[in-house]
Amino acid sequence: MTTEHPLAKWNTPEIEDRNQRILQRPPSLKISGMHKSFGHDGKMVKVLNDIDFTAYKREFVCVVGPSGCGKSTLARLIAGLETYEEGVISINDEVVSGPGPDRGMVFQSYSLFPWLTVKKNVMFGLVENGMSEISAEAEALQWIDLVGLERFANSYPHQLSGGMKQRVAIIRALANKPKVLLMDEPFSALDPKNRLKMQKYLLEIWKNIDITIFFITHDLEEAIYLADRILVLKAHPGEVVETLNVPLPRPRKEDTFLSEEFLATKAYLESLVHSEEEEVDMEEKLSMVRMVSVKSDVPDIF
Amino acid sequence: MNERFSSWASPRTELDKTSKRLLTAASFLLPILLWCLVSYSPYIWHPQMEITSPGQVSYFREGSLVDREVFEIERNKILEKTPEATVEQLPQGIPSNPVYLPAPHEVMTAMYTAFTTPPKRSNEPWLHESLLHSIQVIAWGFFWAMLFGVPLGILAGTYSSASYLIEPFTEFFRYLPAPAFGALAVAVLGIYDAPKIAIIFIGTFFQMVLIVAATTRKLNIALIEASLTLGCKGRRMIGKVILPGVLPDLYRDMRILLGWAWTYLIVAELIGTSSGITWFITQQARYKNFDNVFAAILMIGLIGLITDMILAHFGKRLFPWHQNK
C-alpha cells in the first residue's frame, strides 16, 4: 500500500462520490500519447512528452504548471491550431485534426473582431456554420442576454471593458455549441476583482449548459476555485505530474478561498509546481542593496 | 503660458489645442514670411536692378533686369566721363530679385489669373483642362496599381507560399527607377496617356505590393486563430477576417502611396507628348512667367494636401471602430 495522499483527509465521502460519478460519465475529450516538439535554432525541443488525459462530459478541468511546461501549447493542439508528431485527440470518441467548431476557444489576448459589433461577433460562428442571418441574430441576442450585455449588443469591442470583452469572447465560442470549451488564461489580463466576477460568471454558465471546460491558467487559486480536476504539468519536457481531484464541495462559495482545505490544496499544488523551479538566492542580492547608503529624511521605513 | 512652452520642449507630450493650432499655422507662415522678407525688403538679397530709365547707357532698356554690379559699372563709367551728369543722363533703377523669384503677391494673383488667361494658341488647353488631365493620369495609374497591387499584397501577407513567390521579384523591381522605363513605355504604348499611366503604375505598384503585404502581416494572429476555431476556413477567411481586419490600415497605406504617385506625375508627363500640369509649367517657364510656374507648383501641393485631408476625414467616418494607437 502506498502512502496516503496528502489531501486525502479533505476528500469527504460526498466529494469522493461525486468524483467517482464524473469518471463514470462518457469521455468528452481524450488525449493519448501526445508528443510535440518545436524547432528552435535547428534543434528540436520537446515541449510535450507523452501526454495522456481524459476529460469527462461536463467536467471542469484546469491545467497548471510552471512557465514553459507547454500548457498553452496543449490547448492550442486540442483546438487544432498546432500540429503534433504523435498522438491522438478525440472528441466524443471521434478523432479530430485541424480546427473545428466542436472545440471553442477563448484566448488570452482580446480576440474579438474589432470591426464587428458585439452582436455580429457572436453571430460570426453561427453564420460561418451555415445558420441564416435572421436565426443567428435571434440566437446571438439570447446569448448576449445571458451575460447581461443587452445594452452593448450594438457596441464595438473597443467600447467595452476588459471583462466585458472576455464575456463576449466566451459566448461567441459557446454560441457554436462546442463539445469542449478551451480557455487559455482568459482572465489573466483582468484586475483581481473583475477576475473573481468572471470566474463566478463562468461557473454559472458551465452549470447551465452542456459543456466540458478545459481551462489553462497559471493562477493556482483560480484553478482550485474552478476545477473538478487539475492537471499538473512539469516543464522541460512537459509531462503530467499528477491529475488532482479538488477536495472542495460544489457549488463553490466565495469564502472557499479562506477555507482550510482550499489552503491545503494550494500549498500542495505549490509544492508540485514550484518544486523544480530553482529559487534565485535573493538574500545575497539584498545584502548588496543594504550596502547602498540611504540619505533620507526617513531613515527607516519600519 | 509657461506651462505651455514647457510642454513644447518635453518629448512625446500631447500639446494643448491652442499650441497645436499656433504651430500648425506657423508651419505654413514661417516659410511664407521668409519668402516675403526676401521679396519685399530690398537689402536682404535683390541681386539685380530693374531699369526705370536707361539714361545714357545704350543697351539698357526700361523694365529690363541687369545685375547690380553691371549697373554700378555702367553708372560709374558715365560719372567718370561727365562728373556733372544730370539725373536724366544717369541710368536709374530699383533693386529687384531675379525673374525666377516672383514676390508672394504676384504668385497669389497668378493663382487666379492663370485660370482666366486664355492659352497662347487656340488648340492648347486652359489651365483647368491641364490640371484635370493630370488628375486623370494619376487616377488611372493609381487605379491599375491598386487593382493588382492590393490583392497580390494581401495574398503575400496571408500565405507564406504567396509571399515567397511574389515578394523577392517585387523587392528587386522596386529599386528600378520608374522613369527609366519611359522610352520603353513610349515604344510599347505610344506617345499619349498610356505610357504616363504606365510610369505611375510602375512607380507605385511594386511599393504597394510590399506595403500591403507588410500591413496584412501585422493583423493580430489571434483574430485569425479565433476565426479558425469558429469554423471559418480557407478562402472565406480572406473576405471575412483578413480584409476587414486590415482595411483601416490599408486605407492609410493608400493615402501615403497616393502621395508617391503625385511625385511620379511630373516625370510621367514629360514622356511622349508633354501634357497636363507639366506641359503648363514648362510652357510658362519658356515665356518666363515664373509667377505662373510657382502658382502651378503650389496648386499641385494644394491638390495633394486637400485630397489627403478629405480622405483622412472620410477614413474616420468609414472605420468608426478603428482607434489610432
XYZ file of C-alpha atoms in Angstrom, chain A residues 13-280:
268
model
C -17.495 10.841 1.074
C -19.722 13.280 -0.877
C -16.765 14.672 -2.816
C -15.383 11.209 -3.387
C -18.771 10.080 -4.584
C -19.082 12.990 -6.997
C -15.596 12.363 -8.359
C -16.469 8.739 -8.972
C -19.614 9.759 -10.818
C -17.620 12.111 -13.044
C -15.278 9.283 -14.013
C -18.247 7.151 -14.982
C -19.540 9.702 -17.481
C -18.720 9.179 -21.145
C -15.374 10.727 -22.100
C -15.625 14.063 -23.821
C -12.034 14.932 -24.623
C -9.405 12.267 -24.883
C -5.699 12.936 -25.439
C -3.460 9.901 -25.776
C 0.254 9.509 -26.444
C 0.692 13.156 -27.339
C 4.178 14.315 -28.337
C 5.005 17.791 -29.522
C 8.324 19.463 -30.360
C 9.230 22.874 -31.652
C 12.182 23.516 -33.920
C 14.457 26.044 -32.277
C 17.782 27.130 -33.798
C 17.801 23.976 -35.875
C 17.317 21.764 -32.833
C 14.052 20.127 -31.918
C 12.945 20.957 -28.395
C 10.407 18.657 -26.818
C 7.513 20.618 -25.395
C 5.040 17.887 -24.557
C 6.091 14.355 -23.797
C 3.600 11.510 -23.870
C 0.544 13.262 -22.526
C -2.406 11.045 -21.688
C -5.543 12.600 -20.328
C -9.284 12.159 -20.475
C -11.865 14.774 -19.567
C -15.390 13.528 -18.997
C -18.659 15.083 -20.064
C -19.430 18.411 -18.357
C -16.242 18.244 -16.373
C -14.297 21.376 -15.477
C -10.593 20.717 -15.934
C -7.863 23.215 -15.146
C -4.277 22.880 -16.313
C -1.485 24.396 -14.223
C 2.268 24.188 -14.431
C 5.425 26.300 -14.393
C 6.040 28.564 -17.369
C 7.400 26.625 -20.309
C 5.514 23.440 -19.451
C 3.531 23.710 -22.669
C 0.101 24.214 -21.147
C -0.879 26.825 -23.727
C 0.501 24.581 -26.448
C -1.699 21.784 -25.188
C -4.809 23.928 -25.532
C -3.747 25.052 -28.994
C -3.128 21.451 -30.012
C -6.627 20.466 -28.943
C -8.029 23.470 -30.800
C -6.206 22.293 -33.911
C -4.056 25.418 -34.188
C -0.795 23.442 -33.895
C 0.359 20.210 -35.454
C 1.837 17.352 -33.443
C 4.152 14.455 -34.258
C 2.463 11.680 -32.384
C -0.751 11.063 -30.532
C -4.488 11.139 -30.910
C -7.038 13.712 -29.857
C -10.646 12.654 -29.884
C -13.813 14.487 -29.002
C -16.741 12.251 -28.065
C -14.758 9.293 -29.400
C -14.236 10.924 -32.780
C -10.667 11.627 -33.776
C -10.173 15.261 -34.733
C -7.495 17.086 -36.666
C -7.421 20.728 -37.596
C -9.624 23.402 -36.095
C -13.343 22.847 -35.955
C -16.482 24.278 -34.389
C -16.769 21.358 -31.930
C -13.940 22.933 -29.919
C -14.497 26.540 -28.961
C -11.587 28.627 -27.772
C -11.210 31.744 -25.666
C -7.818 33.400 -25.979
C -5.683 35.261 -23.504
C -5.484 38.375 -25.647
C -8.698 40.017 -26.709
C -9.634 38.336 -29.943
C -12.981 39.916 -30.750
C -13.236 41.202 -34.303
C -12.881 44.951 -33.828
C -14.864 45.802 -36.967
C -17.944 43.880 -35.813
C -20.412 44.871 -33.117
C -20.894 42.609 -30.112
C -23.956 41.059 -31.758
C -22.149 40.423 -35.054
C -19.184 38.951 -33.211
C -21.443 36.407 -31.535
C -23.210 35.728 -34.847
C -19.910 35.126 -36.673
C -19.510 31.441 -35.874
C -23.205 30.717 -36.329
C -23.261 32.202 -39.822
C -19.970 30.501 -40.721
C -21.533 27.176 -39.841
C -24.468 27.710 -42.118
C -27.132 29.362 -39.993
C -29.225 32.073 -41.636
C -28.593 35.676 -40.555
C -32.047 36.027 -39.012
C -31.949 32.976 -36.769
C -28.285 33.678 -35.954
C -29.250 37.142 -34.777
C -32.014 35.836 -32.534
C -29.675 33.237 -31.083
C -26.882 35.751 -30.569
C -29.195 38.105 -28.683
C -30.148 35.283 -26.321
C -26.503 34.643 -25.535
C -25.892 38.344 -25.019
C -28.838 38.412 -22.609
C -27.324 35.521 -20.712
C -24.217 37.527 -19.828
C -26.116 40.760 -19.246
C -24.742 42.767 -22.156
C -28.071 43.664 -23.852
C -27.177 47.340 -23.705
C -23.948 46.704 -25.597
C -25.299 44.494 -28.379
C -24.582 47.195 -30.952
C -21.353 48.495 -29.419
C -17.949 47.842 -30.899
C -15.382 45.874 -28.853
C -13.212 48.933 -28.205
C -16.097 50.458 -26.265
C -16.170 47.556 -23.781
C -14.131 46.931 -20.640
C -11.724 44.008 -20.475
C -14.149 41.838 -18.536
C -16.995 42.540 -20.941
C -14.760 41.678 -23.900
C -13.958 38.287 -22.419
C -17.632 37.666 -21.667
C -18.402 38.267 -25.328
C -15.475 36.030 -26.327
C -16.910 33.249 -24.143
C -20.426 33.434 -25.549
C -19.048 33.775 -29.084
C -17.310 30.435 -28.562
C -20.315 28.878 -26.804
C -22.840 30.003 -29.418
C -21.386 27.403 -31.778
C -22.430 24.715 -29.270
C -18.976 23.179 -28.999
C -18.419 19.963 -27.073
C -15.339 21.365 -25.392
C -14.533 24.943 -24.448
C -10.796 25.630 -24.398
C -9.738 28.635 -22.381
C -6.153 29.837 -22.497
C -5.590 32.092 -19.469
C -8.667 34.109 -20.393
C -8.770 36.235 -17.260
C -5.086 36.926 -16.745
C -5.382 40.481 -18.100
C -8.156 41.414 -15.658
C -7.779 43.012 -12.258
C -8.424 40.693 -9.259
C -11.940 41.961 -8.563
C -13.102 41.533 -12.145
C -11.358 38.196 -12.379
C -13.382 36.826 -9.464
C -16.565 38.167 -11.048
C -15.712 36.469 -14.332
C -14.902 33.201 -12.570
C -18.351 33.229 -10.971
C -19.929 34.023 -14.334
C -18.111 31.137 -15.903
C -19.215 28.665 -13.211
C -22.780 29.881 -13.628
C -22.671 29.369 -17.405
C -20.963 26.000 -17.045
C -23.676 24.848 -14.601
C -26.403 25.653 -17.082
C -25.165 24.268 -20.371
C -23.750 21.042 -21.676
C -20.058 21.827 -21.974
C -16.714 20.409 -20.918
C -14.264 23.130 -19.994
C -10.517 22.814 -20.417
C -9.056 25.839 -18.675
C -5.383 26.836 -18.795
C -4.144 29.095 -16.013
C -1.041 29.974 -14.056
C -3.121 31.172 -11.118
C -3.365 28.256 -8.679
C -6.224 29.808 -6.692
C -8.192 30.219 -9.886
C -7.600 26.577 -10.770
C -8.709 25.326 -7.357
C -11.766 27.563 -7.276
C -12.961 26.497 -10.726
C -11.855 22.936 -11.388
C -13.176 19.457 -10.707
C -9.777 18.099 -11.553
C -6.475 19.867 -12.011
C -3.946 18.582 -14.489
C -0.496 19.466 -13.141
C 2.300 19.626 -15.712
C 6.033 19.983 -15.281
C 8.402 21.678 -17.696
C 11.300 20.511 -19.939
C 9.694 18.445 -21.260
C 6.049 18.950 -20.425
C 4.793 15.874 -18.675
C 1.839 15.104 -16.451
C 2.895 15.185 -12.802
C -0.463 14.453 -11.313
C -4.152 14.692 -12.009
C -5.522 16.137 -8.825
C -9.122 15.859 -7.627
C -10.038 19.137 -5.978
C -11.307 18.281 -2.498
C -13.889 21.055 -2.356
C -17.659 20.657 -2.423
C -19.828 22.078 -5.196
C -21.208 24.666 -5.626
C -18.140 26.651 -4.679
C -18.741 29.529 -2.329
C -16.855 32.787 -2.150
C -15.449 32.025 1.305
C -13.943 28.851 -0.141
C -10.802 30.886 -0.689
C -10.184 31.078 3.046
C -11.153 27.529 3.967
C -8.589 25.142 5.331
C -8.988 22.592 2.567
C -8.507 25.322 -0.037
C -5.267 26.498 1.550
C -4.033 22.942 1.940
C -4.734 22.243 -1.728
C -2.943 25.413 -2.710
C 0.080 24.553 -0.598
C 0.175 21.088 -2.129
C -0.110 22.434 -5.692
C 2.591 24.970 -4.998
C 4.910 22.199 -3.868
C 4.207 20.370 -7.142
C 4.515 23.328 -9.480
C 7.362 25.203 -7.891
C 9.444 22.304 -6.611
C 11.624 22.262 -9.682
C 11.738 25.985 -10.322
C 15.053 26.917 -8.836
C 14.913 29.786 -6.441
C 17.270 32.645 -7.125
